[in-house]
Short mmCIF file of C-alpha atoms in Angstrom, two decimals:
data_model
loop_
_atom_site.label_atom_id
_atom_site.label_comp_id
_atom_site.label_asym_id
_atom_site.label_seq_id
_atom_site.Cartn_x
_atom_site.Cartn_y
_atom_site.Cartn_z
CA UNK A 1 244.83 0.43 -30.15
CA UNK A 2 243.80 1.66 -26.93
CA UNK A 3 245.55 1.11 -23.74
CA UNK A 4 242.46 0.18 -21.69
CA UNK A 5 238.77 -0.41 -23.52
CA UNK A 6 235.24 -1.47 -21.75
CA UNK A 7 232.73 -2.36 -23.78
CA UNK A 8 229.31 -2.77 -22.16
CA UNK A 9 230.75 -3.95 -19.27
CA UNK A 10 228.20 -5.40 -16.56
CA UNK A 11 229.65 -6.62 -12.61
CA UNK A 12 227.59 -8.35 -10.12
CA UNK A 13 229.21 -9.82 -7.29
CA UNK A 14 227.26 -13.30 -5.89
CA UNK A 15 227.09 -14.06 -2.14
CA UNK A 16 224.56 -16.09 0.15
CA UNK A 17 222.18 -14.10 2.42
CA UNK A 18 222.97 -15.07 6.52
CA UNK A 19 219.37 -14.66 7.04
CA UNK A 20 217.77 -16.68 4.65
CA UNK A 21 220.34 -18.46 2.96
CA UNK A 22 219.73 -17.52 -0.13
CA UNK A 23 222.13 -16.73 -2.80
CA UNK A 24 221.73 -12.84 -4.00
CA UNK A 25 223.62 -11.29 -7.02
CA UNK A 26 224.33 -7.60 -6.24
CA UNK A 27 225.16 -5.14 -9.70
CA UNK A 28 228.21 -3.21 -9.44
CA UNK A 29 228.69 -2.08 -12.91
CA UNK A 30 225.96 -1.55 -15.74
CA UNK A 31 226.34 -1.30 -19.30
CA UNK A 32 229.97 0.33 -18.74
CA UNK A 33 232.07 2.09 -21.19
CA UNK A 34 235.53 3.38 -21.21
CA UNK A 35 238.37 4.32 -23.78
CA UNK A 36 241.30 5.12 -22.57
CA UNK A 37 244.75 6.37 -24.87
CA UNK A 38 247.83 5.07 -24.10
CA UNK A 39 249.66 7.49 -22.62
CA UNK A 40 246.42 9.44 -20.74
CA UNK A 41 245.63 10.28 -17.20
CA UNK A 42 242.63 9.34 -16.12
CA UNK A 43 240.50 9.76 -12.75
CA UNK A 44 237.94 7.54 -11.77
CA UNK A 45 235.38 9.76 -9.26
CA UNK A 46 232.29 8.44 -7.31
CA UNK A 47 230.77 7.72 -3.67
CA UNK A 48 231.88 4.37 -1.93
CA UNK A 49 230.09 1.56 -3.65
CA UNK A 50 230.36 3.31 -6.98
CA UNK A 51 232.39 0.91 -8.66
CA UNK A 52 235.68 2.41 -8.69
CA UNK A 53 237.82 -0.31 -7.14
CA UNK A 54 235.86 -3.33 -9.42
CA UNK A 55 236.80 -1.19 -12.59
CA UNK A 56 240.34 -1.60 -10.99
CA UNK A 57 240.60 -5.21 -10.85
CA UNK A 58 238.61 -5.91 -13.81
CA UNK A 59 241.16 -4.05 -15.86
CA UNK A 60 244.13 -6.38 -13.81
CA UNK A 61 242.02 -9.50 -14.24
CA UNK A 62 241.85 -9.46 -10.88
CA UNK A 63 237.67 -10.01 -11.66
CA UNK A 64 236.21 -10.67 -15.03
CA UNK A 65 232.92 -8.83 -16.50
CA UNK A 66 229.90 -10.85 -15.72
CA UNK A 67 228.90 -9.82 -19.11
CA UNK A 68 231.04 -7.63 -21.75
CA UNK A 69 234.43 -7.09 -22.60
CA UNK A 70 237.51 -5.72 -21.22
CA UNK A 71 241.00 -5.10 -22.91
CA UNK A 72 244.37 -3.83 -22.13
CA UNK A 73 246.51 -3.41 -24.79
CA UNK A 74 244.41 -5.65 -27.16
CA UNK A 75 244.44 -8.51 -24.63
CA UNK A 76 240.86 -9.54 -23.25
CA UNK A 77 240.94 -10.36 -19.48
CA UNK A 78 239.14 -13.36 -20.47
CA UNK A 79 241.73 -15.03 -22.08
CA UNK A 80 243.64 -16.72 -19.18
CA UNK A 81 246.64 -17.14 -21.56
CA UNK A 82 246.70 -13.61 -21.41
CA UNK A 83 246.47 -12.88 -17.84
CA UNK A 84 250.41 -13.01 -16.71
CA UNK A 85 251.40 -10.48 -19.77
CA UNK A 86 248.07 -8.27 -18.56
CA UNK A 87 249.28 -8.11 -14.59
CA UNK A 88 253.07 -7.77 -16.40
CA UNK A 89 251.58 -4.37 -18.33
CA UNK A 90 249.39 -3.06 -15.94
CA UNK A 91 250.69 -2.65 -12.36
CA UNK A 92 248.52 -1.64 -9.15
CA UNK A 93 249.20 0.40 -6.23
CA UNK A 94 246.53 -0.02 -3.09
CA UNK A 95 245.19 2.21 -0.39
CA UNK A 96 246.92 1.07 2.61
CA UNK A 97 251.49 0.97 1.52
CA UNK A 98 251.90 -1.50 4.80
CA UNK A 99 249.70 -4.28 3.14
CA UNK A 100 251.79 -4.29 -0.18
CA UNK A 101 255.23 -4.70 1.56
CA UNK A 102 256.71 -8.16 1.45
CA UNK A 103 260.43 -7.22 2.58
CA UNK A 104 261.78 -5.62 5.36
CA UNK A 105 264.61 -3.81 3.46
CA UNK A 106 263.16 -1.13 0.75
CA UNK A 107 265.21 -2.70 -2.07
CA UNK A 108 264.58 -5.84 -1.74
CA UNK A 109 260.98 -4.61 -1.96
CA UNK A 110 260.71 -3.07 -5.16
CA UNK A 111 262.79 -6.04 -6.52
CA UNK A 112 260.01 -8.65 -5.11
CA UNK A 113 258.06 -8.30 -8.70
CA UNK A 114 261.32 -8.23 -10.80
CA UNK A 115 262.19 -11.27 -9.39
CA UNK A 116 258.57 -12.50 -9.49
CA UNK A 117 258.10 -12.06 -13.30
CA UNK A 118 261.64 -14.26 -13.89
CA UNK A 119 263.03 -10.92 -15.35
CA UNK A 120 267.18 -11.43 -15.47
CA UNK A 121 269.18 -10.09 -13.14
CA UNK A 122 271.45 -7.69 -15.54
CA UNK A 123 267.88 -5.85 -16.69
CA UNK A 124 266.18 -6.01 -12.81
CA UNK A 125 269.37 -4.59 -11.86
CA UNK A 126 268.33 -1.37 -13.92
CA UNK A 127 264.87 -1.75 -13.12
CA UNK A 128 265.35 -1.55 -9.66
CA UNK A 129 267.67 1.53 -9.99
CA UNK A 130 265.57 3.35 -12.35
CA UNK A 131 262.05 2.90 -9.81
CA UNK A 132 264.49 3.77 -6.86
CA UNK A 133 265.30 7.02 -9.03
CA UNK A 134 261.99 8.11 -10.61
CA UNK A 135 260.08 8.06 -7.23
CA UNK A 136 262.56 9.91 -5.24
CA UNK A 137 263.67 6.91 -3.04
CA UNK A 138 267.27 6.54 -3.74
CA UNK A 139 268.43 7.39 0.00
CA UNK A 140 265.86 5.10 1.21
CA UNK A 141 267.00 2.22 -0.62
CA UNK A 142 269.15 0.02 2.39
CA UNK A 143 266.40 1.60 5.12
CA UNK A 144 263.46 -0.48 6.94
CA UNK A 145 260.46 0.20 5.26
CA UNK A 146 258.72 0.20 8.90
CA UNK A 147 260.56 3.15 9.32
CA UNK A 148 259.08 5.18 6.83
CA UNK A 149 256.29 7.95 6.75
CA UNK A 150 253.54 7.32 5.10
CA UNK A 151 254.00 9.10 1.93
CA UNK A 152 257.57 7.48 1.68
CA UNK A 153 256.20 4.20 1.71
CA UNK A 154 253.83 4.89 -1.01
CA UNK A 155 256.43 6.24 -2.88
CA UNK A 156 258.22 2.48 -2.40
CA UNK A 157 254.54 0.67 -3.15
CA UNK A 158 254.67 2.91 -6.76
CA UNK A 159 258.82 1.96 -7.14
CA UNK A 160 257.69 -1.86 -6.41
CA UNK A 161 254.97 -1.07 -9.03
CA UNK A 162 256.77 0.31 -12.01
CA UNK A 163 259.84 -1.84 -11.32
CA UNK A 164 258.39 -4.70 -13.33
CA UNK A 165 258.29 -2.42 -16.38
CA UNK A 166 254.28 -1.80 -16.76
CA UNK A 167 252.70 0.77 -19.82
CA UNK A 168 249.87 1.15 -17.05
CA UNK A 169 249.78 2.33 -13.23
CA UNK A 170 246.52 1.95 -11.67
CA UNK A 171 246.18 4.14 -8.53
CA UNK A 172 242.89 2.51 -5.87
CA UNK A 173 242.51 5.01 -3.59
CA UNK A 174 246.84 5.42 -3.22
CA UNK A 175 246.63 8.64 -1.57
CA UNK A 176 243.78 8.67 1.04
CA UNK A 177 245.90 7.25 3.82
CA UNK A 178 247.98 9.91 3.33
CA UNK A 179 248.18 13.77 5.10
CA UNK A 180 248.70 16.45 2.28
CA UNK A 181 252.33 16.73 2.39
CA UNK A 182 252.61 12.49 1.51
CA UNK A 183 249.68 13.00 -1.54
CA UNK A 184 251.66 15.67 -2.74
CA UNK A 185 255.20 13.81 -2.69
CA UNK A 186 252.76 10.77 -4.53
CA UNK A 187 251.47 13.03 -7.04
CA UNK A 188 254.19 14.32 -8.05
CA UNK A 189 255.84 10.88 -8.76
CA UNK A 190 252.74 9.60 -10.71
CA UNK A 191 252.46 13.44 -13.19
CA UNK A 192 256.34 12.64 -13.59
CA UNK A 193 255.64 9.36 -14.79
CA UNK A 194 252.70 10.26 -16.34
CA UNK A 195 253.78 13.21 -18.54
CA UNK A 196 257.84 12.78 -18.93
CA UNK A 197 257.93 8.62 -18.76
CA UNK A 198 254.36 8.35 -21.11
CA UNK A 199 253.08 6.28 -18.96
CA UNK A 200 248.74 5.80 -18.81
CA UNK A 201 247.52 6.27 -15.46
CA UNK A 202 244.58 5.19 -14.04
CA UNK A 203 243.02 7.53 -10.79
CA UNK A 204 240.84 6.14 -8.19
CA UNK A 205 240.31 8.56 -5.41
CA UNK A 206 238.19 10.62 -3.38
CA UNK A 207 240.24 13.92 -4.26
CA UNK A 208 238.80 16.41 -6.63
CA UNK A 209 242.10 18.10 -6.64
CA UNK A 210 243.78 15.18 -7.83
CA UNK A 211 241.27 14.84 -10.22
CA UNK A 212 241.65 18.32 -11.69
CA UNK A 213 244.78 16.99 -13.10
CA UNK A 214 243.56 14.77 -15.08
CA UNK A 215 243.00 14.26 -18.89
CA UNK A 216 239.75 13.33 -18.63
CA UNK A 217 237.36 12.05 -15.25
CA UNK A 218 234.70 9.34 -15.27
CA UNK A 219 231.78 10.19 -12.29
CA UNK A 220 230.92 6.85 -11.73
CA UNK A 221 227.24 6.60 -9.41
CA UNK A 222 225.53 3.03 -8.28
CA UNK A 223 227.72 1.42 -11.09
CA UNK A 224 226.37 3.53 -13.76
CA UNK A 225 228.46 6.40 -15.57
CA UNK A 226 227.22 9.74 -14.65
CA UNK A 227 229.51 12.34 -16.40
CA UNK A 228 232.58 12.36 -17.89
CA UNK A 229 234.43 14.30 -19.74
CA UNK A 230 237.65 17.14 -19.11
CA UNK A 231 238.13 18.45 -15.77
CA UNK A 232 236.65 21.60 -16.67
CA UNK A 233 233.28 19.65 -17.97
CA UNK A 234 232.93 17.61 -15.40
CA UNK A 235 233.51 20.40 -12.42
CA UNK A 236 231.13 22.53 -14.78
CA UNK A 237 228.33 20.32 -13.30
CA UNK A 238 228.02 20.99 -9.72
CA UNK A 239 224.25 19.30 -9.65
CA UNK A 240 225.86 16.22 -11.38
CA UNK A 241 228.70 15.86 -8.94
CA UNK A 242 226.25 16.77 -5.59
CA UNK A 243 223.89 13.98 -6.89
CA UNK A 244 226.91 11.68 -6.99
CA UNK A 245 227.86 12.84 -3.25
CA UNK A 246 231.18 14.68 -5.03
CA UNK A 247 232.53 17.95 -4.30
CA UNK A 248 233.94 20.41 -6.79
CA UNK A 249 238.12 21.25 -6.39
CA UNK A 250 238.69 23.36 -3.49
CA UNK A 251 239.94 26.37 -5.89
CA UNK A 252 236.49 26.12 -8.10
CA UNK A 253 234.51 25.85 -4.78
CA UNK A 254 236.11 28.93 -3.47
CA UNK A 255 235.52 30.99 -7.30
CA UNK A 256 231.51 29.19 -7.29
CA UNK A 257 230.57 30.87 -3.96
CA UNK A 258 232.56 34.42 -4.71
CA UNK A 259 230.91 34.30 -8.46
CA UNK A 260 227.67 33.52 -6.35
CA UNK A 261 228.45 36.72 -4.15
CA UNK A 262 228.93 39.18 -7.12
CA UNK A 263 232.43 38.47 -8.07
CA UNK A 264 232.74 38.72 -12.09
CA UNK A 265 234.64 35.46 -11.74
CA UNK A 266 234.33 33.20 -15.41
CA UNK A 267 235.16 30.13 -16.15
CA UNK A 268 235.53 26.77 -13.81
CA UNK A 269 238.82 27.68 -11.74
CA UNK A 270 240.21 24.36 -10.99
CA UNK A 271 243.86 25.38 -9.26
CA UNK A 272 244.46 27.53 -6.16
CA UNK A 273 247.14 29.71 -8.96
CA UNK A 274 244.51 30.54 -12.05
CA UNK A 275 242.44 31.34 -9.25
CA UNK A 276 244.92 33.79 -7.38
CA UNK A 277 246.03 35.19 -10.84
CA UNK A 278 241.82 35.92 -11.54
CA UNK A 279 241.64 37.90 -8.42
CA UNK A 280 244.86 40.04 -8.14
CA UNK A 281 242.93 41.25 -12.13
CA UNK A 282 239.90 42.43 -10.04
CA UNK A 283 241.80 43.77 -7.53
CA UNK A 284 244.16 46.12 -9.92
CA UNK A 285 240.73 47.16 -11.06
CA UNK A 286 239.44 48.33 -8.17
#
């Protein structure tokens, strides 16, 4: 069983036109597939408009496929029976940390959705401690959350997140609000979770280095899949990901343009240190 499946899923949002009054249906997704392992770290790449947010609330039942068929963890979306166990599995973290805070004091924000789902007290007790613990926000845990920089209050958003014990994190554009120093603090919360807690995380964001990280990236252009594949295929294609309005990893943009100045340089380079480690070889060669 797969953690997250789309089958042929189609989108199209509905809304009346101001001019004419007419109601227009506008396709966001076509025809889209996607199989995802539990346990994987995916990224979700493409221009605004792409439909990297909708795939995020379809998979939360936040919106359900105009045609098609979406399940997490064997549940269909469809199934309203289904939908409390499906937001229970599968928690979200958005863009902007001061729009998902609902307490003033950091722990009683992470224990919000504890409290939400009726979990008891003994277990939310734990939860609580072990979100505080995984994200690095122990010492924040009696602090305003006002109070906090921006990356530390992301860090609470993904604490508030896992506290309610989901097999899924998905990630809508978590880290763009954020200067480096914050998406790195974020990252490294979500690859801990990801790779020592076995938890399947879902990517949406505008950073090719985040990207890189990944298992395995969908390119995602006017609803449509355009690539996907590993890191290394995907950043392979530099026409695919310029058509898509994407940029390669800063690290494989740097190796593309010394290849393209006579550099024997093989291979997509997709971190700043196999990069480094490929040129200190030419240089002992010189």
């Amino acid at each position: 069983m797969y953690a997250i499946e789309f089958e042929n899923v189609s989108f199209s949002y509905s809304g009346t036109d101001v001019n004419d009054n007419l109601t227009k249906t506008e396709e966001v997704l076509s025809d889209f597939r996607m199989k995802v392992e539990k346990g994987a770290f995916v990224a979700l790449l493409g221009r605004n408009g792409s439909g990297k947010s909708t795939c995020a609330k379809l998979i939360n039942g936040l919106l359900v496929p105009t045609s098609g068929k979406v399940t997490v963890l064997g549940m269909d979306t469809q199934d309203k029976k289904s939908l409390f166990e499906i937001r229970k599995k599968a928690g979200m973290v958005f863009q902007n940390p001061d729009n998902q805070q609902v307490a003033s004091i950091v722990e009683d924000d992470v224990a919000f959705g504890p409290e939400n789902i009726g979990m008891p007290r003994e277990e939310m007790k734990k939860r609580i401690d072990y979100a505080l613990k995984v994200t690095g926000t122990e010492e924040f845990r009696k602090a305003q959350a006002s109070r906090l920089s921006g990356g530390q209050k992301q860090r609470v958003a993904i604490a508030g997140a896992i506290a309610i014990n989901p097999e899924i994190l998905i990630l809508d554009e978590s880290t763009s609000m954020l200067d480096p120093k914050g998406r790195r603090e974020v990252m490294s919360v979500i690859r801990t979770l990801n790779r020592e807690e076995g938890m399947t995380v879902i990517d949406i964001t505008h950073y090719m280095d985040e990207a890189a990280e990944a298992d395995a990236i969908y390119v995602l252009n006017e609803g449509k899949i355009a690539k996907t594949g590993t890191p290394e295929e995907v950043f392979s294609d530099a026409e695919t990901l310029e058509r898509c309005g994407l940029e390669l990893p800063r690290a494989a943009l740097i190796a593309k343009k010394l290849k393209e100045g006579g550099l024997p340089i093989d291979g997509v380079n997709l971190d700043k240190g196999g990069l480094s480690e490929k040129l200190c070889e030419l240089f002992r060669k010189v």
